[in-house]
mmCIF file of C-alpha atoms in Angstrom:
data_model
loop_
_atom_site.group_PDB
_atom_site.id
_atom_site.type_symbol
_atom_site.label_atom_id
_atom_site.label_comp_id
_atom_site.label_asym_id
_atom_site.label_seq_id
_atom_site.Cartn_x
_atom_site.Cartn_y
_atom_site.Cartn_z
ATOM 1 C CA UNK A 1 167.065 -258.095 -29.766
ATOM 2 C CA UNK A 2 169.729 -255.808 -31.547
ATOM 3 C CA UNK A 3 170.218 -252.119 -30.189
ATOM 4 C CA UNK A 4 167.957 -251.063 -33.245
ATOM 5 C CA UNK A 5 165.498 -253.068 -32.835
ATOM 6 C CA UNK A 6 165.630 -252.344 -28.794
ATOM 7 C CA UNK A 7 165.682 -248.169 -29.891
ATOM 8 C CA UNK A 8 162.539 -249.062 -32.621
ATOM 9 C CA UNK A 9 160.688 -250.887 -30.092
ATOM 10 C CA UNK A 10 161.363 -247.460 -27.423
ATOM 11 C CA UNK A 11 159.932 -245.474 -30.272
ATOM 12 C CA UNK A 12 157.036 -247.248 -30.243
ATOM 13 C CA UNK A 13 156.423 -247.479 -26.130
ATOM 14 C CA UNK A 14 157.118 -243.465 -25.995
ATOM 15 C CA UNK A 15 154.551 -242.933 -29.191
ATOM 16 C CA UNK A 16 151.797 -245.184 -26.707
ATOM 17 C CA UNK A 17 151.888 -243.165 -23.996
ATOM 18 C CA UNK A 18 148.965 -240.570 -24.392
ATOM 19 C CA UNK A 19 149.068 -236.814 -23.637
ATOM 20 C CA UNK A 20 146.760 -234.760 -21.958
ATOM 21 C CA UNK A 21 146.283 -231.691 -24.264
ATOM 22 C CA UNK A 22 142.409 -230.607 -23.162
ATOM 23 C CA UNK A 23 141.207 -228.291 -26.209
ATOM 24 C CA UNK A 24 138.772 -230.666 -27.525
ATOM 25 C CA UNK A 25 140.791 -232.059 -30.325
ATOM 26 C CA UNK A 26 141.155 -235.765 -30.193
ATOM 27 C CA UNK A 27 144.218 -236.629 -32.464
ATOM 28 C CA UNK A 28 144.716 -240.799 -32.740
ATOM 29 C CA UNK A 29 148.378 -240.145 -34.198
ATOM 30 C CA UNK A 30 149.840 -238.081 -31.199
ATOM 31 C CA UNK A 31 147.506 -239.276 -28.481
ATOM 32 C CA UNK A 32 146.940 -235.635 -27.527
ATOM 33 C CA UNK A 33 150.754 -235.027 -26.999
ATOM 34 C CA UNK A 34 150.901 -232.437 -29.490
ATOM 35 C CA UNK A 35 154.195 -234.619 -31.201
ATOM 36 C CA UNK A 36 155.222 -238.197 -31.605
ATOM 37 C CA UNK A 37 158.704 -240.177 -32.091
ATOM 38 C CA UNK A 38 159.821 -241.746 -34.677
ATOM 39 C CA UNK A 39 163.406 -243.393 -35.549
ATOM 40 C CA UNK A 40 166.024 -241.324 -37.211
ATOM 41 C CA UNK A 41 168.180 -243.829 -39.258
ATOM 42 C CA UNK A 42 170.820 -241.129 -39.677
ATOM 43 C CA UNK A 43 171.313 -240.685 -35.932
ATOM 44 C CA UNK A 44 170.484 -244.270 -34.993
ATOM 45 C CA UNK A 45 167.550 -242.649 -32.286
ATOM 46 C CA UNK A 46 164.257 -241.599 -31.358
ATOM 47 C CA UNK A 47 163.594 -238.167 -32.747
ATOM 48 C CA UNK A 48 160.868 -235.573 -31.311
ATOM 49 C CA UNK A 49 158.234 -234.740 -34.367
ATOM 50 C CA UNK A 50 155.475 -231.953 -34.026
ATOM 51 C CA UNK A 51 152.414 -233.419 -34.971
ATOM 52 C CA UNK A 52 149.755 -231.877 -37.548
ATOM 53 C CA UNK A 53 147.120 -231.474 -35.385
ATOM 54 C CA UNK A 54 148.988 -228.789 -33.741
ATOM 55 C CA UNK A 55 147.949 -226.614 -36.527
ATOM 56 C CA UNK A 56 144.174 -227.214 -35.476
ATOM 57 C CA UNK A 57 145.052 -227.141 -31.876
ATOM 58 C CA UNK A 58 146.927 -223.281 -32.742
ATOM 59 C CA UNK A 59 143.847 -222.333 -34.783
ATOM 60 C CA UNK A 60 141.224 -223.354 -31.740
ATOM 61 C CA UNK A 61 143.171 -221.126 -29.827
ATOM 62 C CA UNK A 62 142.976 -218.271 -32.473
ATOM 63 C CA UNK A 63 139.219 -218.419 -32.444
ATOM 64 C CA UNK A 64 138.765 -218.657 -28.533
ATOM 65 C CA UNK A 65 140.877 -215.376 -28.947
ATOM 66 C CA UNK A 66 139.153 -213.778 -31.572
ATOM 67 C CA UNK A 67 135.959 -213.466 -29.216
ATOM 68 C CA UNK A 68 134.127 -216.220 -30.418
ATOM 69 C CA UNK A 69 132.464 -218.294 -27.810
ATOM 70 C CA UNK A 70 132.838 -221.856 -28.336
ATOM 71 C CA UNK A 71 129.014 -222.487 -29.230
ATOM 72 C CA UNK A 72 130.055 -220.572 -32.798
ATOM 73 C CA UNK A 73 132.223 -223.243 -33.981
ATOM 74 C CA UNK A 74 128.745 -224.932 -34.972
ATOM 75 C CA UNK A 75 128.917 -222.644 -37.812
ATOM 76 C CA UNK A 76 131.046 -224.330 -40.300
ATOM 77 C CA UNK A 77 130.442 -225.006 -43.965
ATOM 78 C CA UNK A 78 129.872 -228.608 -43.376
ATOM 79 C CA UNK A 79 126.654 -227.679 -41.291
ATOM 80 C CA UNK A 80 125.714 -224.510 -43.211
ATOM 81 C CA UNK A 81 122.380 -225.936 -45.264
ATOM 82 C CA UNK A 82 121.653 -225.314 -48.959
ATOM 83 C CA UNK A 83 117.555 -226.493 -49.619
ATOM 84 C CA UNK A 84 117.818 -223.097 -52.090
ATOM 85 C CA UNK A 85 119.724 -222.289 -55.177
ATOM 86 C CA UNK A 86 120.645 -219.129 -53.323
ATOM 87 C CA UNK A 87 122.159 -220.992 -50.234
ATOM 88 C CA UNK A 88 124.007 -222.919 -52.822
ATOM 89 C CA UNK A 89 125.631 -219.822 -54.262
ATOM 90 C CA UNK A 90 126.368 -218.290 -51.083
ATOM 91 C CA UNK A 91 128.428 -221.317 -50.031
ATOM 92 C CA UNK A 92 130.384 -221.126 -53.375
ATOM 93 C CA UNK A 93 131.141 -217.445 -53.009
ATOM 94 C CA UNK A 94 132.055 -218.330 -49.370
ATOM 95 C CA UNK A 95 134.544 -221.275 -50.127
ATOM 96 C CA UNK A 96 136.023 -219.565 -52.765
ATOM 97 C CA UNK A 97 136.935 -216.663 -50.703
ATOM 98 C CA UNK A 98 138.195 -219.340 -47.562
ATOM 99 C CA UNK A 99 140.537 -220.894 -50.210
ATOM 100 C CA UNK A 100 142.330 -217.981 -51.527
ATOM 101 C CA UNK A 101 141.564 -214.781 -49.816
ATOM 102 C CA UNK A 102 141.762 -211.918 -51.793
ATOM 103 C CA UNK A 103 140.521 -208.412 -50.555
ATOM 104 C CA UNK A 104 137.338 -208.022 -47.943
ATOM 105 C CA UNK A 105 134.256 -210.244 -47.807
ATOM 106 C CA UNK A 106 131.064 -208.548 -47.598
ATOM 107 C CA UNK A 107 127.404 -210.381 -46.682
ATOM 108 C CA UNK A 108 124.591 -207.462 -46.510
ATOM 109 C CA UNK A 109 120.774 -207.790 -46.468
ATOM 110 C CA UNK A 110 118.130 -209.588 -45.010
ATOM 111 C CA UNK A 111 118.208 -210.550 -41.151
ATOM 112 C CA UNK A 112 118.139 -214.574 -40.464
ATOM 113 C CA UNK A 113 119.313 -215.632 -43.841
ATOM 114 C CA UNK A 114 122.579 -217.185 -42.608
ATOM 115 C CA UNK A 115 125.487 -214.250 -42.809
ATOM 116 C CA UNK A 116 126.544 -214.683 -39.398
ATOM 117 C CA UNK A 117 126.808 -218.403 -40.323
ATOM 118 C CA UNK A 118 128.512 -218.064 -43.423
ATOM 119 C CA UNK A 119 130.905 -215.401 -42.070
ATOM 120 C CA UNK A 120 132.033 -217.251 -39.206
ATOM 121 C CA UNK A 121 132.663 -220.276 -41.364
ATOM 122 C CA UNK A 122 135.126 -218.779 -43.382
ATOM 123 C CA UNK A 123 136.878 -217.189 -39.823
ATOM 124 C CA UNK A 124 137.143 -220.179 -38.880
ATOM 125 C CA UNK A 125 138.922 -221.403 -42.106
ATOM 126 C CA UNK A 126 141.294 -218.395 -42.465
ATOM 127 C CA UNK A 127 142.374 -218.979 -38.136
ATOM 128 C CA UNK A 128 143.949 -222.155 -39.769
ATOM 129 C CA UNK A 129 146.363 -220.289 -41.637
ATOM 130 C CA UNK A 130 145.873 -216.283 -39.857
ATOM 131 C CA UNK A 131 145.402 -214.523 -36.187
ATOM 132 C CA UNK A 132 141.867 -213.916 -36.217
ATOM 133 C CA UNK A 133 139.549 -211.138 -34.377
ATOM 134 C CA UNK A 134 136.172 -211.250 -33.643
ATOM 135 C CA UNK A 135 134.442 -207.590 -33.768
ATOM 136 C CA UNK A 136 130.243 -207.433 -32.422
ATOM 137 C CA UNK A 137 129.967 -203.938 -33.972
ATOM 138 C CA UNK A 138 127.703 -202.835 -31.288
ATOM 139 C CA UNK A 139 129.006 -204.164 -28.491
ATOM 140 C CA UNK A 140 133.156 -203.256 -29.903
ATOM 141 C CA UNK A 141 131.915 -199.669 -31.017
ATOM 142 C CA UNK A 142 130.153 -198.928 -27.415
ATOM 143 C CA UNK A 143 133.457 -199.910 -25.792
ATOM 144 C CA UNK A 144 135.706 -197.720 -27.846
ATOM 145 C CA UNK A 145 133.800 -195.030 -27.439
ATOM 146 C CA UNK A 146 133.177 -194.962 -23.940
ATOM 147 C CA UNK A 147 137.046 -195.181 -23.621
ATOM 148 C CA UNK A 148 138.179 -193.653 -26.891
ATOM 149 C CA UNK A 149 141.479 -191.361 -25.549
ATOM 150 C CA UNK A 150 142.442 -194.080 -22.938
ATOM 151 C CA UNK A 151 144.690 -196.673 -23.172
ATOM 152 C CA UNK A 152 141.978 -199.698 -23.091
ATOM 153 C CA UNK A 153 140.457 -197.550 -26.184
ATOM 154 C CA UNK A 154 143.879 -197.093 -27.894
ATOM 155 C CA UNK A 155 144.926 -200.356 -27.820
ATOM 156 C CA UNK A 156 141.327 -202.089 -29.062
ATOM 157 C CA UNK A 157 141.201 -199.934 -31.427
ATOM 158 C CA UNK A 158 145.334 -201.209 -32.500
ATOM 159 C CA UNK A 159 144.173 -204.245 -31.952
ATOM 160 C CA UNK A 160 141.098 -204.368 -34.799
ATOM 161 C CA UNK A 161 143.457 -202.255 -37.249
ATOM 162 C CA UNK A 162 146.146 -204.394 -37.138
ATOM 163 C CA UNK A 163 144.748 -207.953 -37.285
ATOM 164 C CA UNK A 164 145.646 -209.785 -40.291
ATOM 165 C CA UNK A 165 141.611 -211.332 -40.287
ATOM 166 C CA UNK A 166 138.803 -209.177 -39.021
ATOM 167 C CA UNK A 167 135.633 -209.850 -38.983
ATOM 168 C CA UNK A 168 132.857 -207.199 -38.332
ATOM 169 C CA UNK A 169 129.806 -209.018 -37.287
ATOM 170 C CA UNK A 170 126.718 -206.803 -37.638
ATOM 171 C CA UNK A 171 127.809 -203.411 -38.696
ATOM 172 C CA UNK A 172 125.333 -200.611 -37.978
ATOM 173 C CA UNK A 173 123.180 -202.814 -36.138
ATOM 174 C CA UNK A 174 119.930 -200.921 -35.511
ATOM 175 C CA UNK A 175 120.241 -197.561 -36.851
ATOM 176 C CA UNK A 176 118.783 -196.225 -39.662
ATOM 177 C CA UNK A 177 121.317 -193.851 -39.603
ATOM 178 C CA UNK A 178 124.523 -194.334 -37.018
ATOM 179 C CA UNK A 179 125.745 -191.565 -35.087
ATOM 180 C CA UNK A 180 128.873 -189.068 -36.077
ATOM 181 C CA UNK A 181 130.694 -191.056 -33.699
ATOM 182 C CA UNK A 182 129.933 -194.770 -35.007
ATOM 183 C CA UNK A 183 130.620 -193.164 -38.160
ATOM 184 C CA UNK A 184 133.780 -191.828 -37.043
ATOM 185 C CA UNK A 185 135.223 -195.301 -35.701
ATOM 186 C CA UNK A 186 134.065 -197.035 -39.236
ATOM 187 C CA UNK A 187 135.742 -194.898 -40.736
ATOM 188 C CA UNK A 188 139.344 -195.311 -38.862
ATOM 189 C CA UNK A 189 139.118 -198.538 -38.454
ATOM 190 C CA UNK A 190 137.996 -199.734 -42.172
ATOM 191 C CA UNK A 191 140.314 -197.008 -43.627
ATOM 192 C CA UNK A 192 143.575 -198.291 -41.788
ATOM 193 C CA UNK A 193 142.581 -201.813 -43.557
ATOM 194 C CA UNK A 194 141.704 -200.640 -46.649
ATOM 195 C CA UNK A 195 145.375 -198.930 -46.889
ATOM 196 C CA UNK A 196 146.970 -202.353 -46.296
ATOM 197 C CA UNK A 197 146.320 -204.914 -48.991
ATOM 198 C CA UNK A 198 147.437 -207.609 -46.954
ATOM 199 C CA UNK A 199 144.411 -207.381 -44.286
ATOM 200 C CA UNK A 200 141.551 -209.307 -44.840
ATOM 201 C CA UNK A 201 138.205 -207.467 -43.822
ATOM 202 C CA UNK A 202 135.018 -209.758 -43.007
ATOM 203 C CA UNK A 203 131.755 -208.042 -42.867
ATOM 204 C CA UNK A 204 127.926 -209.124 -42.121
ATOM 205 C CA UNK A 205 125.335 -206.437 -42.155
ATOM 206 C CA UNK A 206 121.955 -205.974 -41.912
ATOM 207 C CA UNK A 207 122.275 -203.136 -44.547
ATOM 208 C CA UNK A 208 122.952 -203.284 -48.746
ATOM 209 C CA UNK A 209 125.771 -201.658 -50.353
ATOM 210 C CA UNK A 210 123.695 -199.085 -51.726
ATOM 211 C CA UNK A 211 122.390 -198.460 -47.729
ATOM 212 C CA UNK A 212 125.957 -198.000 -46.779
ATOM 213 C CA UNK A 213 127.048 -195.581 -49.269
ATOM 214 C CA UNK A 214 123.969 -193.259 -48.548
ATOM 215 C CA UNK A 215 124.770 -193.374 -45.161
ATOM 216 C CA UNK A 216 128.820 -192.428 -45.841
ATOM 217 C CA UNK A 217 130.164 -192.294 -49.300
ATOM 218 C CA UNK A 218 133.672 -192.760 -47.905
ATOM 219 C CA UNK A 219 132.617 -196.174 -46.138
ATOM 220 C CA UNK A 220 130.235 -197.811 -48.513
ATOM 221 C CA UNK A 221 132.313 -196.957 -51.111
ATOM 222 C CA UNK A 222 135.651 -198.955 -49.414
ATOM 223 C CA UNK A 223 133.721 -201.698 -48.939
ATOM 224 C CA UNK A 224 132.067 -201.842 -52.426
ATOM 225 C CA UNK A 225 136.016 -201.373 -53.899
ATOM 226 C CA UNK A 226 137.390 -203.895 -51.295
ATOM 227 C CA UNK A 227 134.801 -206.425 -51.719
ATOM 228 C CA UNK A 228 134.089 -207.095 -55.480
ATOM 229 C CA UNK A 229 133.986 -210.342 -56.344
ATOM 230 C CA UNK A 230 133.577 -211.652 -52.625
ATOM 231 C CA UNK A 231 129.888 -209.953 -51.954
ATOM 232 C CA UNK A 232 126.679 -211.577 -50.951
ATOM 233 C CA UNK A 233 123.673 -209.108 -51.141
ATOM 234 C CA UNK A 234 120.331 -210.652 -49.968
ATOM 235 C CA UNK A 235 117.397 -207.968 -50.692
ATOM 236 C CA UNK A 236 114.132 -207.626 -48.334
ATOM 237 C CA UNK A 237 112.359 -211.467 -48.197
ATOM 238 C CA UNK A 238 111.346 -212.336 -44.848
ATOM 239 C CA UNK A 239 110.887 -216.254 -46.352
ATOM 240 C CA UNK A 240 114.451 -216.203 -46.177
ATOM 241 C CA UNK A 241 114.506 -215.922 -42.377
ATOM 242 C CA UNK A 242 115.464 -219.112 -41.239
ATOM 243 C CA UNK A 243 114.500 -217.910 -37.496
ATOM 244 C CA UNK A 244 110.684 -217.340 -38.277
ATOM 245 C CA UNK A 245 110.117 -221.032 -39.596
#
């Protein structure tokens, strides 16, 4: 055996021994290494390649980060179903925004008809290319205001501004008409990204367009500006609730 053939065949015993990268991506080519070997003929040796699943492997961890538990990742658009030329056109609006991002995505209307799904999709599309946050209006909003001049406050609050993806799951969940203080925190928070062209702004809500700009000009109207071309608006139809059938 010549020394090349000796350094090929250590290429190939190094690439067979497997890895033990646990994030529930099983990659054949790296054996869960996270890179592989292969023979440099400049050099005359093995040389250390990252492999492409690392990219999947960095965008897993994005999404456990964003706040999304791992049961979400069931929302994709390969599992998102269509039975209705409206589902249909959802998914194309959807897609089209996942492929080439271009100012805020906004899904409004009736309760059970999918946003959440649809929404989380394209998250999880976007975390292969962006840092990603999660925000559960109600549950983000309570926290920030219960701590809203302390640092845990300050820095959420940094923290949902500055994110290059956001999405805002459930705006205004429950109230017919938010308080001065949710109204407040909208306001800051969608404001800051509406300033910055390069932050992309996800939002699902129970409430229309036209709801939100009753309820604040200033906010609805962002959202309308930010959001043309990339809107879903289902109106009142409780057939569309998936949950009830």
């Amino acid at each position: 055996m010549t020394d090349e053939e000796w350094k090929r065949h250590l290429v190939d015993r190094m690439n067979s021994v497997p890895g033990a990268l646990g994030d529930g991506i099983d990659c054949p080519k790296c054996l869960n290494r996270g890179y592989y070997y292969r023979y440099d003929e400049e050099t005359g040796s093995p040389l250390m390649v990252n492999c492409d699943c690392m990219a999947r492997r960095k965008a897993r961890r994005r999404l456990d980060r964003s706040g999304l538990g791992s049961a979400m990742r069931r929302m994709t658009f390969d599992t998102y179903q269509t039975p209705e030329e409206w589902n249909r056109q959802i998914l194309t609006v959807a897609k089209k925004y996942a492929a080439a991002p271009a100012g805020w995505f906004f899904a409004g209307g009736q309760p059970g008809a999918g946003k959440t799904h649809i929404c989380t999709a394209i998250l999880q599309e976007l975390s292969l290319r962006y840092p990603v946050r999660y925000m559960l209006w109600r549950d983000e909003s309570a926290r920030i205001k219960a701590s809203l001049n302390e640092p845990e406050g300050v820095a959420l609050m940094g923290d949902l501004k500055s994110v290059p993806v956001l999405y805002i799951d459930d705006l205004f969940k429950g109230a017919e008409k938010p308080t001065q203080g949710d109204l407040n925190i909208a306001f800051e928070l969608l404001n800051h990204r509406y300033n910055n062209e390069s932050l992309y702004t996800i939002i699902s809500t129970e409430k229309l367009l036209d709801d939100l700009i009753r309820i604040d000009e200033a906010i609805g109207s962002r959202i309308a500006e930010r959001s043309k071309g990339h809107r879903i608006q289902l109106n009142p139809d409780p057939s569309r609730n998936w949950r009830t059938k």
